[in-house]
Coordinates of C-alpha atoms and ligand atoms in Angstrom, one line a residue:
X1 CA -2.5 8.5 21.7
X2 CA -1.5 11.1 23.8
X3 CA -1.4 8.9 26.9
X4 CA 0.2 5.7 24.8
X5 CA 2.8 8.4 24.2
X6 CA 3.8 9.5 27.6
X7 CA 3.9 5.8 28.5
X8 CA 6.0 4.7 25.5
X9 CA 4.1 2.3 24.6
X10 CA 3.7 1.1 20.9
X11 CA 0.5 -0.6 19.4
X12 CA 0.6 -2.5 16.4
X13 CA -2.8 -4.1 16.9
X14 CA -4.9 -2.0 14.4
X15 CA -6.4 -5.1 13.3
X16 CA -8.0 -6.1 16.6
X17 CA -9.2 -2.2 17.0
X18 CA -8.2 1.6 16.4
X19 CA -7.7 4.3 18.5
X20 CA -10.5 6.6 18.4
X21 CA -9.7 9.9 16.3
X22 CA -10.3 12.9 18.7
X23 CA -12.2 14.6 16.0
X24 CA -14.8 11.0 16.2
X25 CA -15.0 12.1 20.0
X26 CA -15.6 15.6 19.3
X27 CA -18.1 15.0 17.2
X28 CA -19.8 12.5 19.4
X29 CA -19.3 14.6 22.6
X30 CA -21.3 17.6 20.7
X31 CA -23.8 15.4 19.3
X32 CA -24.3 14.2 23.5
X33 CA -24.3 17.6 24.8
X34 CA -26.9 19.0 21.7
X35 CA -29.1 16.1 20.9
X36 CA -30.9 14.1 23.5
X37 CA -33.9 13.3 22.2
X38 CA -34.4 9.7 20.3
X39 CA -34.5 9.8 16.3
X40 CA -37.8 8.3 16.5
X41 CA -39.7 11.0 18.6
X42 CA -41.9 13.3 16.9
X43 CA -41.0 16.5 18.6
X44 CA -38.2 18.8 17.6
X45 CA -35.8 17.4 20.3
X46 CA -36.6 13.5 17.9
X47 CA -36.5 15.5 14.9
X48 CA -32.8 17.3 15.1
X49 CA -31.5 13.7 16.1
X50 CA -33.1 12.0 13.0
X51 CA -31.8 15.1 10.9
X52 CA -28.4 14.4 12.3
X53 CA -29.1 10.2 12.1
X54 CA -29.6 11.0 8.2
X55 CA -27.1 13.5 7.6
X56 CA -24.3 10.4 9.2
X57 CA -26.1 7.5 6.5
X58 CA -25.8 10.1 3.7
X59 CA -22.5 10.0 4.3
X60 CA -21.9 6.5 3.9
X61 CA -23.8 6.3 1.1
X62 CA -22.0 8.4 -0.5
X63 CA -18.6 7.1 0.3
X64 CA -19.7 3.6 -1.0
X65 CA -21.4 4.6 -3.7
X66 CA -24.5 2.9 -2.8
X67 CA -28.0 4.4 -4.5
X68 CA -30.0 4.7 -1.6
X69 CA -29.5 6.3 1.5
X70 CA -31.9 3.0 3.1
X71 CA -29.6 0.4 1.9
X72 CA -27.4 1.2 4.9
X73 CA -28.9 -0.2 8.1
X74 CA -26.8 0.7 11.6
X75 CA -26.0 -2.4 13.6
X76 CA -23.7 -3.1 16.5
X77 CA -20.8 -3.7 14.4
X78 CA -19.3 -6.6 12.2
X79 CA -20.6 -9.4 14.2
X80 CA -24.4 -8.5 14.0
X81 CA -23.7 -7.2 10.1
X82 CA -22.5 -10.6 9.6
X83 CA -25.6 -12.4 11.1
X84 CA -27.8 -10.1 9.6
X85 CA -27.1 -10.7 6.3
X86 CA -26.7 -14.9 6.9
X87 CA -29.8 -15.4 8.7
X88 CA -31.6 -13.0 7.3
X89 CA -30.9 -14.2 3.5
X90 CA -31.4 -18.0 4.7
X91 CA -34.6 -17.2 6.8
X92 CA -36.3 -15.8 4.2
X93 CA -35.3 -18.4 1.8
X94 CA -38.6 -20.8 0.4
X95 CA -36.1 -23.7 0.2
X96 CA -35.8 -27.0 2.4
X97 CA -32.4 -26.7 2.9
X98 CA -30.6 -24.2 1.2
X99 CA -26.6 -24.3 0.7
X100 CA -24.2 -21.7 1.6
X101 CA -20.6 -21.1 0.1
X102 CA -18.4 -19.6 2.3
X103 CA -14.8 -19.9 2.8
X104 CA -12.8 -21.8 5.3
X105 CA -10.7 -18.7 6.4
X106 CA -13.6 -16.7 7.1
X107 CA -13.7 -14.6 10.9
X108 CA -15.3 -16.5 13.4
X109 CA -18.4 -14.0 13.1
X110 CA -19.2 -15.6 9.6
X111 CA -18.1 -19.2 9.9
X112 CA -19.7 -19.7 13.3
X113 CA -22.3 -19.3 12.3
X114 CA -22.4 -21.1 9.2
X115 CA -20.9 -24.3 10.8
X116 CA -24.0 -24.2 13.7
X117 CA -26.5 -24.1 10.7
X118 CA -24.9 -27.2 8.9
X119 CA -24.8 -29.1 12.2
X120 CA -27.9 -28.4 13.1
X121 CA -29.7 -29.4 9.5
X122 CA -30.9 -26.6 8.4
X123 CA -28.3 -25.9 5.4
X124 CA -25.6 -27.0 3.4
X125 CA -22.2 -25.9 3.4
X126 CA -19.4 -25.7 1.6
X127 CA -16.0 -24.2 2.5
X128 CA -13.9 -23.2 -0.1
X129 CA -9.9 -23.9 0.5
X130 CA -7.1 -21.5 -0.2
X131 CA -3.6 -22.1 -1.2
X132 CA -0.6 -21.0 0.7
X133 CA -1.2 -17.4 -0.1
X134 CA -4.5 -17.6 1.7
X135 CA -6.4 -17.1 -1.9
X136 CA -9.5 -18.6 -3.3
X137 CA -9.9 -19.6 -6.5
X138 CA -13.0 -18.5 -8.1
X139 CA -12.8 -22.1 -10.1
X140 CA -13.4 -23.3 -6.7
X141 CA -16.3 -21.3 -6.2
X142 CA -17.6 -21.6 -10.0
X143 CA -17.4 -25.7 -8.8
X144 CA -19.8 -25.6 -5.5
X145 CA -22.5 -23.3 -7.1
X146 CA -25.8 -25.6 -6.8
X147 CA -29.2 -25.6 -8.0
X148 CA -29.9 -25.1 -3.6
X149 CA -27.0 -22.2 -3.7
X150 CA -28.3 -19.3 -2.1
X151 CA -25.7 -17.2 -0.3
X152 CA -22.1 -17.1 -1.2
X153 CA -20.2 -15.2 1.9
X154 CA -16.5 -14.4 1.3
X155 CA -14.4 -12.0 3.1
X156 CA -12.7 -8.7 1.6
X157 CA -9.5 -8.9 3.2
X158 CA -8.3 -11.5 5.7
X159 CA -8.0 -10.6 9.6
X160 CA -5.2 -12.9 10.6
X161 CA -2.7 -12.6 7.2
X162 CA -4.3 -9.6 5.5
X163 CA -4.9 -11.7 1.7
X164 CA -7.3 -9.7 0.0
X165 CA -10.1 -11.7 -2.4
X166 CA -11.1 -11.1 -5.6
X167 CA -14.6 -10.1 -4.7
X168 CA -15.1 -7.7 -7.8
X169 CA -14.7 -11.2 -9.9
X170 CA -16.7 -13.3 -7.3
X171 CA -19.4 -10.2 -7.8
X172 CA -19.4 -10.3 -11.5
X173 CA -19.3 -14.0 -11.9
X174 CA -22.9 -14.0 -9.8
X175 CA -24.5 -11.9 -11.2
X176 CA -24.0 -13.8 -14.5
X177 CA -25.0 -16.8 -12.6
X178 CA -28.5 -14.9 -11.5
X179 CA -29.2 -13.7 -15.3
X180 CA -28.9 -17.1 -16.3
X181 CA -31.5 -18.3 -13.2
X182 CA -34.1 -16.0 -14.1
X183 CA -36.4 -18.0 -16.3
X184 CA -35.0 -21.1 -14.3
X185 CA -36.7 -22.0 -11.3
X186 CA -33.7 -21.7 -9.3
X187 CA -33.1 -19.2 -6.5
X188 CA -31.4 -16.2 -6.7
X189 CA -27.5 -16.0 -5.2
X190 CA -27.1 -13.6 -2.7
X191 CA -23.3 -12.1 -2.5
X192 CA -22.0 -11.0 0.9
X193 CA -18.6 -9.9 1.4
X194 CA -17.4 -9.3 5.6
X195 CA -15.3 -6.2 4.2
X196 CA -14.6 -5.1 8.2
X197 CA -10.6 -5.4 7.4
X198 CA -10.9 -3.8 4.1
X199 CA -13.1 -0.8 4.6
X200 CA -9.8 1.5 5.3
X201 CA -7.8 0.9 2.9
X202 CA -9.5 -1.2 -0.4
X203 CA -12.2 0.2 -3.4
X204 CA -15.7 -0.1 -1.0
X205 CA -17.5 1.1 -3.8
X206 CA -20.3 -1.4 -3.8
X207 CA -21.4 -1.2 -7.3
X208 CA -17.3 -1.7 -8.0
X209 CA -17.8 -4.3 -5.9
X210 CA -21.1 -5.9 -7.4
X211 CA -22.3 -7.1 -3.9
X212 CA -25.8 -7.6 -2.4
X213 CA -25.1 -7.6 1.3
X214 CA -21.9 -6.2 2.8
X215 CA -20.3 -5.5 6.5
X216 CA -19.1 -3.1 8.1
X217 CA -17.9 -1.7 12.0
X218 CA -16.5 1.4 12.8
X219 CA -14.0 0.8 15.4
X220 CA -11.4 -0.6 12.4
X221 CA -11.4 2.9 10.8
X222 CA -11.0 5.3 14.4
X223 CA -14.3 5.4 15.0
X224 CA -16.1 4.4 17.8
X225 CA -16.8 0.6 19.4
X226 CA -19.8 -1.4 19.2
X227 CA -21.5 0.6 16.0
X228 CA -21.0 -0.8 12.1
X229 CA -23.5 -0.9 9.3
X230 CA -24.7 -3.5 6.7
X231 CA -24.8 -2.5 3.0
X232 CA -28.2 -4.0 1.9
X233 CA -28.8 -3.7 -2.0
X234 CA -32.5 -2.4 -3.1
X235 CA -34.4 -5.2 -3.5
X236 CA -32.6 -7.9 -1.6
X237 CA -35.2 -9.0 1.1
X238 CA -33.7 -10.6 4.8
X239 CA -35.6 -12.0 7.4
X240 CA -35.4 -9.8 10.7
X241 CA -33.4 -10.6 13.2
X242 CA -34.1 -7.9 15.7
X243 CA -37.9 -7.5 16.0
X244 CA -39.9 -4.9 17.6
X245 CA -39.6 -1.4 16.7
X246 CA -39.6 -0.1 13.3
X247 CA -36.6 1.6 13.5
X248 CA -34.0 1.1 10.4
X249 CA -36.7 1.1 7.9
X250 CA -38.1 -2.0 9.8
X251 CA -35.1 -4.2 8.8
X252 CA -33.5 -3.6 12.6
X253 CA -35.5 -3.1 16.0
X254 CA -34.2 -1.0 18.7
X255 CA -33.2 2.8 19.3
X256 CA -30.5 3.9 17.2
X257 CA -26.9 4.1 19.0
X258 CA -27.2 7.4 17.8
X259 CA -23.8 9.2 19.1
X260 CA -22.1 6.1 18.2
X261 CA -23.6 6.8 14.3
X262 CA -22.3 10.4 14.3
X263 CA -19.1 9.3 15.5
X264 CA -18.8 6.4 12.6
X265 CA -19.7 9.1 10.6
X266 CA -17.1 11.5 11.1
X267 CA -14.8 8.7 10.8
X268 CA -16.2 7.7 7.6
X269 CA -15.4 11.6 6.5
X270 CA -12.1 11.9 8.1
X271 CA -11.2 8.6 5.6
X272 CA -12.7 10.3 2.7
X273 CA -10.2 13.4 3.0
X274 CA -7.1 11.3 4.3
X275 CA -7.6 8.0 3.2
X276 CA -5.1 8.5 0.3
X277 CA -1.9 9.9 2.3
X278 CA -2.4 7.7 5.4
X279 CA -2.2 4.2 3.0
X280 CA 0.5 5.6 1.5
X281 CA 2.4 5.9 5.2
X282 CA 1.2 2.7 6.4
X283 CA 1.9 0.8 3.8
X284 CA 5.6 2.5 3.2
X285 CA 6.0 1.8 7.4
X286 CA 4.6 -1.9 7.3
X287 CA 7.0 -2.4 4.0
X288 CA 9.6 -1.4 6.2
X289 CA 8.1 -3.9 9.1
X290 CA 8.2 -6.7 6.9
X291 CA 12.0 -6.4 5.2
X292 CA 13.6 -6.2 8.5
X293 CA 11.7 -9.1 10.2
X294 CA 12.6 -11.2 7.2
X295 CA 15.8 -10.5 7.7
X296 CA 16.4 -12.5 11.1
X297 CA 16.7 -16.6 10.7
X298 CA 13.4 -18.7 10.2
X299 CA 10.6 -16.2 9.6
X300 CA 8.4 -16.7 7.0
X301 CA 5.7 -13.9 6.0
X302 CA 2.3 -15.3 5.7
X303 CA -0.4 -14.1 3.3
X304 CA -0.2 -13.4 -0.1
X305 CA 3.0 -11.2 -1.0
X306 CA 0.5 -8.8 -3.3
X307 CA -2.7 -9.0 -2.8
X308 CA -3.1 -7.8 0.9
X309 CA -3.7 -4.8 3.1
X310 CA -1.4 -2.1 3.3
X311 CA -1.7 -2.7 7.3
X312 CA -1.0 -5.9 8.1
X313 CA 2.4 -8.2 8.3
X314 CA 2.1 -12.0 9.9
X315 CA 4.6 -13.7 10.5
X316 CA 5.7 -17.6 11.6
X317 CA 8.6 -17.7 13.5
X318 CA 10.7 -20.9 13.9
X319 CA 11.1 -23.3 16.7
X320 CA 9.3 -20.4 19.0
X321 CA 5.8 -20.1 20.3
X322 CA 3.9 -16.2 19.4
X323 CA 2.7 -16.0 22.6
X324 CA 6.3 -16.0 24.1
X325 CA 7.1 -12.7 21.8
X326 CA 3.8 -11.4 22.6
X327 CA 4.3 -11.1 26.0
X328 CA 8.3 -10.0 25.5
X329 CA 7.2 -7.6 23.1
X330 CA 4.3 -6.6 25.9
X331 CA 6.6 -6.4 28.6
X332 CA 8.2 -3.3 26.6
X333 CA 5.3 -2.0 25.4
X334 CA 5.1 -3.3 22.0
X335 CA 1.2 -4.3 21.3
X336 CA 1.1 -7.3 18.5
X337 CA -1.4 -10.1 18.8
X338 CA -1.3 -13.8 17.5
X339 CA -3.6 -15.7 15.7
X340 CA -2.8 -19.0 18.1
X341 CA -4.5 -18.7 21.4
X342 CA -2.9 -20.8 24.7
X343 CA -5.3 -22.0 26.5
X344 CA -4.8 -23.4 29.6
X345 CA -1.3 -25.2 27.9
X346 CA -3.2 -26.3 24.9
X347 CA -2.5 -24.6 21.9
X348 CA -5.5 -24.1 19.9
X349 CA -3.9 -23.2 15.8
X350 CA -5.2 -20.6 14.0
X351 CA -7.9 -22.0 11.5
X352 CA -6.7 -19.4 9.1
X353 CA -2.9 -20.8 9.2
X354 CA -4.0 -24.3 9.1
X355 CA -6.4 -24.0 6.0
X356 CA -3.0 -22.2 4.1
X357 CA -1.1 -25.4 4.9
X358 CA 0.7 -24.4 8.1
X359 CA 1.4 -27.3 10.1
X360 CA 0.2 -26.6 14.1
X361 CA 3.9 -26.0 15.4
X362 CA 4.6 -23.7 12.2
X363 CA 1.2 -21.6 13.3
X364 CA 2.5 -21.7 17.1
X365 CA 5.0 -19.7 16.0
X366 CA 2.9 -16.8 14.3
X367 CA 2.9 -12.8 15.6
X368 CA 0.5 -10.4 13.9
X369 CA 1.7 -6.8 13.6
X370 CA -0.8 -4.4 12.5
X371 CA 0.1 -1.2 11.8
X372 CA -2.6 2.4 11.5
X373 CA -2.3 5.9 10.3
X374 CA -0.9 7.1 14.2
X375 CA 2.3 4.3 13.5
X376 CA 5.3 6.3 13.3
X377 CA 9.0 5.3 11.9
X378 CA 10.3 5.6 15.0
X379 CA 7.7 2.9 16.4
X380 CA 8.5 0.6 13.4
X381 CA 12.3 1.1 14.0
X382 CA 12.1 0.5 18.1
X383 CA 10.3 -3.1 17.0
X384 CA 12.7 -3.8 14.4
X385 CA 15.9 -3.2 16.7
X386 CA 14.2 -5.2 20.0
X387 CA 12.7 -8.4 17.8
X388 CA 16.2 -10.3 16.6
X389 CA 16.9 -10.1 20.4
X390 CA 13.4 -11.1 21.9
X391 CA 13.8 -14.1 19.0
X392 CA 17.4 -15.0 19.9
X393 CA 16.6 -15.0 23.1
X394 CA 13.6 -17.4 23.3
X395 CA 14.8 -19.9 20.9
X396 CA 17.6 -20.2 23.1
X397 CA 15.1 -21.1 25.8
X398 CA 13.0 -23.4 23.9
X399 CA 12.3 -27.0 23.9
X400 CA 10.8 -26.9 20.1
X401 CA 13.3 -28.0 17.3
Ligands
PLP1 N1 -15.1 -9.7 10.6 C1 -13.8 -9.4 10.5 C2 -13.0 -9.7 9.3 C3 -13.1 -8.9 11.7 O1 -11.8 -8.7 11.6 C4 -13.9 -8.6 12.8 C5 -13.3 -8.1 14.0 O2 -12.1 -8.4 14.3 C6 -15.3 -8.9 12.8 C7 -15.9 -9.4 11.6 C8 -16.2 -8.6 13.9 O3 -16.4 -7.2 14.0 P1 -17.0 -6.5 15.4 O4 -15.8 -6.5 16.3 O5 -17.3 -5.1 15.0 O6 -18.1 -7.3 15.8

């Protein structure tokens, strides 16, 4: 921060990744200088980094309320979490072809996957729609449940337009679905929820929650890259999908990215103490972000205008491509992203704005701004006084009516 500082620069792209809190880097640095040896080695040097392994997945335990200190599993981050709990649920499943529900907004980490299975035979999908607001309905969901239905996958909180889902309800309603199974020879539902947006900000308390399987990655909450977790309930069985070692309690091969860990976990305690003051700033200061964009001709907000993050603000903007503002806003050291990637001159929409009903040159138009607990008022004011200018500016320029 100290360097984005000197340089003036601005970043709104919480959403893509955080800055790392300096107290996550202490704690990491320490835990490199102190504790070489690997978690799984007998000796003292193995020992004090298992002690310190244990001591980080006690503390996420405790913040989401799980029972068990096993049911979390350290993984690369939300991507593997992801896979983990999809293969691993459909793997170990006895049927022929087993049926997902997922939705058709998911991250690309989910509904990649999903959409490889189905092509290549080995499941059946369904992709729940969302309105405008980007909301399912969980009549919707209550209509796709088959007798095949083992794994329903539906995100916390939306990466592109922040619309947060009713997964206590989705959580309740399957578990009512299961009691009614048991004497049935149906399969059991499994409920995961990708809650890598959500885990900053929303209730992560899993039995809140009521889910089976959930994700997680650290560098969305200032803590490190490349390290998450999975939440996986007692009892709820996956095929591997790392084999060799028995690391993990044999549910994930491969030495522990053990600094990383630490450095999730001091993260995940530097949330517990500030979680509370920083939503209230970010929220207050993305509030702020969205009254004064709204204020300048054809922008729309997208997402629902409740139910979302405290973080997030998308926006369309009229007759103008994102990209253009992106780089505008770049150029004086505003970071915002877009959901619409140009590639080589096409423009690929965002699947996220078309399944809400935006129409490809709507989505062209989209800028996300993501805001996180270094955003100042003075950052949200700079953007606020450069964007009707940047906008002005380029639709004056453009060939889109
Ligand atoms: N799921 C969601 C909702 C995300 O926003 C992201 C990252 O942007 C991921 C999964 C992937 O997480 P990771 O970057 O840790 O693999």
């Amino acid at each position: 921060m100290k360097q984005e500082k000197e340089k003036k620069q601005i970043y709104l792209d919480y959403s893509a990744t955080t800055p790392t809190d300096p107290r996550v880097i202490e704690a990491m640095t320490d835990f490199m200088k102190n504790y070489p040896g690997n978690p799984s080695s007998i000796h003292s040097f193995g020992r004090d980094a298992r002690n310190k392994i244990e001591d980080a997945r006690e503390t996420i335990r405790d913040f989401i309320g799980a029972d068990e200190a096993s049911e979390i599993i350290f993984t690369s981050g939300g991507t593997e979490s992801d896979s983990m709990a999809i293969l691993g649920v459909l793997e170990k499943s006895k049927i022929a072809k087993p049926h997902v529900i997922t939705t058709s907004i998911e991250h690309k980490a989910v509904l990649s996957i999903v959409q490889k299975l189905e092509k290549e035979g080995f499941i059946e999908a369904s992709y729940l729609k969302v309105d405008r607001d980007g909301k399912i309905s969980i009549e919707d969901l209550q209509k796709e449940i088959k007798h095949n239905t083992v794994l329903v996958s539906v995100m916390y909180a939306n990466n592109e337009i922040g619309t947060v889902q009713p997964i206590r309800e989705i959580g309740k309603y399957i578990e009512k679905i299961n009691k009614s199974r048991e004497k049935a020879a149906f399969p059991r539902v499994y409920f995961h929820t990708d809650a890598v947006q959500a885990f900053s900000y929303l209730k992560i308390n899993v039995k809140y929650l009521h889910v089976d399987l959930m994700s997680v990655s650290a560098h969305k909450f200032c803590g490190p890259k490349g390290v998450g977790f999975i939440y996986i309930k007692e009892g709820v069985y996956l095929e591997n999908v790392f084999i060799g070692g028995g690391q993990e309690f044999g549910k994930r091969a491969g030495t522990e990215n053990t600094q990383s860990i630490i450095g999730m976990a001091e993260a995940v305690k530097i949330l517990k103490k500030e979680q509370e003051k920083d939503t209230k700033k970010v929220k207050e200061l993305r509030d702020k972000l969205i009254q004064g964009a709204l204020k300048i001709e054809g922008v729309k907000l997208t997402g629902h205008p409740k139910d979302r993050i405290p973080s997030l603000a998308s926006f369309v903007f009229a007759n103008i491509e994102g990209e253009s503002i992106l780089i505008s806003l770049d150029l004086l050291g505003i970071a915002v992203s877009t959901g619409s990637a140009c590639t080589s001159g096409t423009l690929t929409p965002s699947h996220v704005l078309t399944a809400c009903g935006y129409t490809p040159v709507e989505s062209q138009g989209n800028i996300r701004f993501s805001l996180g607990k270094y955003t100042t008022k003075e950052e949200i004011n700079k953007v606020l006084e450069v964007l009707p200018g940047i906008v002005g500016r380029l639709r004056e320029m453009s060939p889109l009516e």
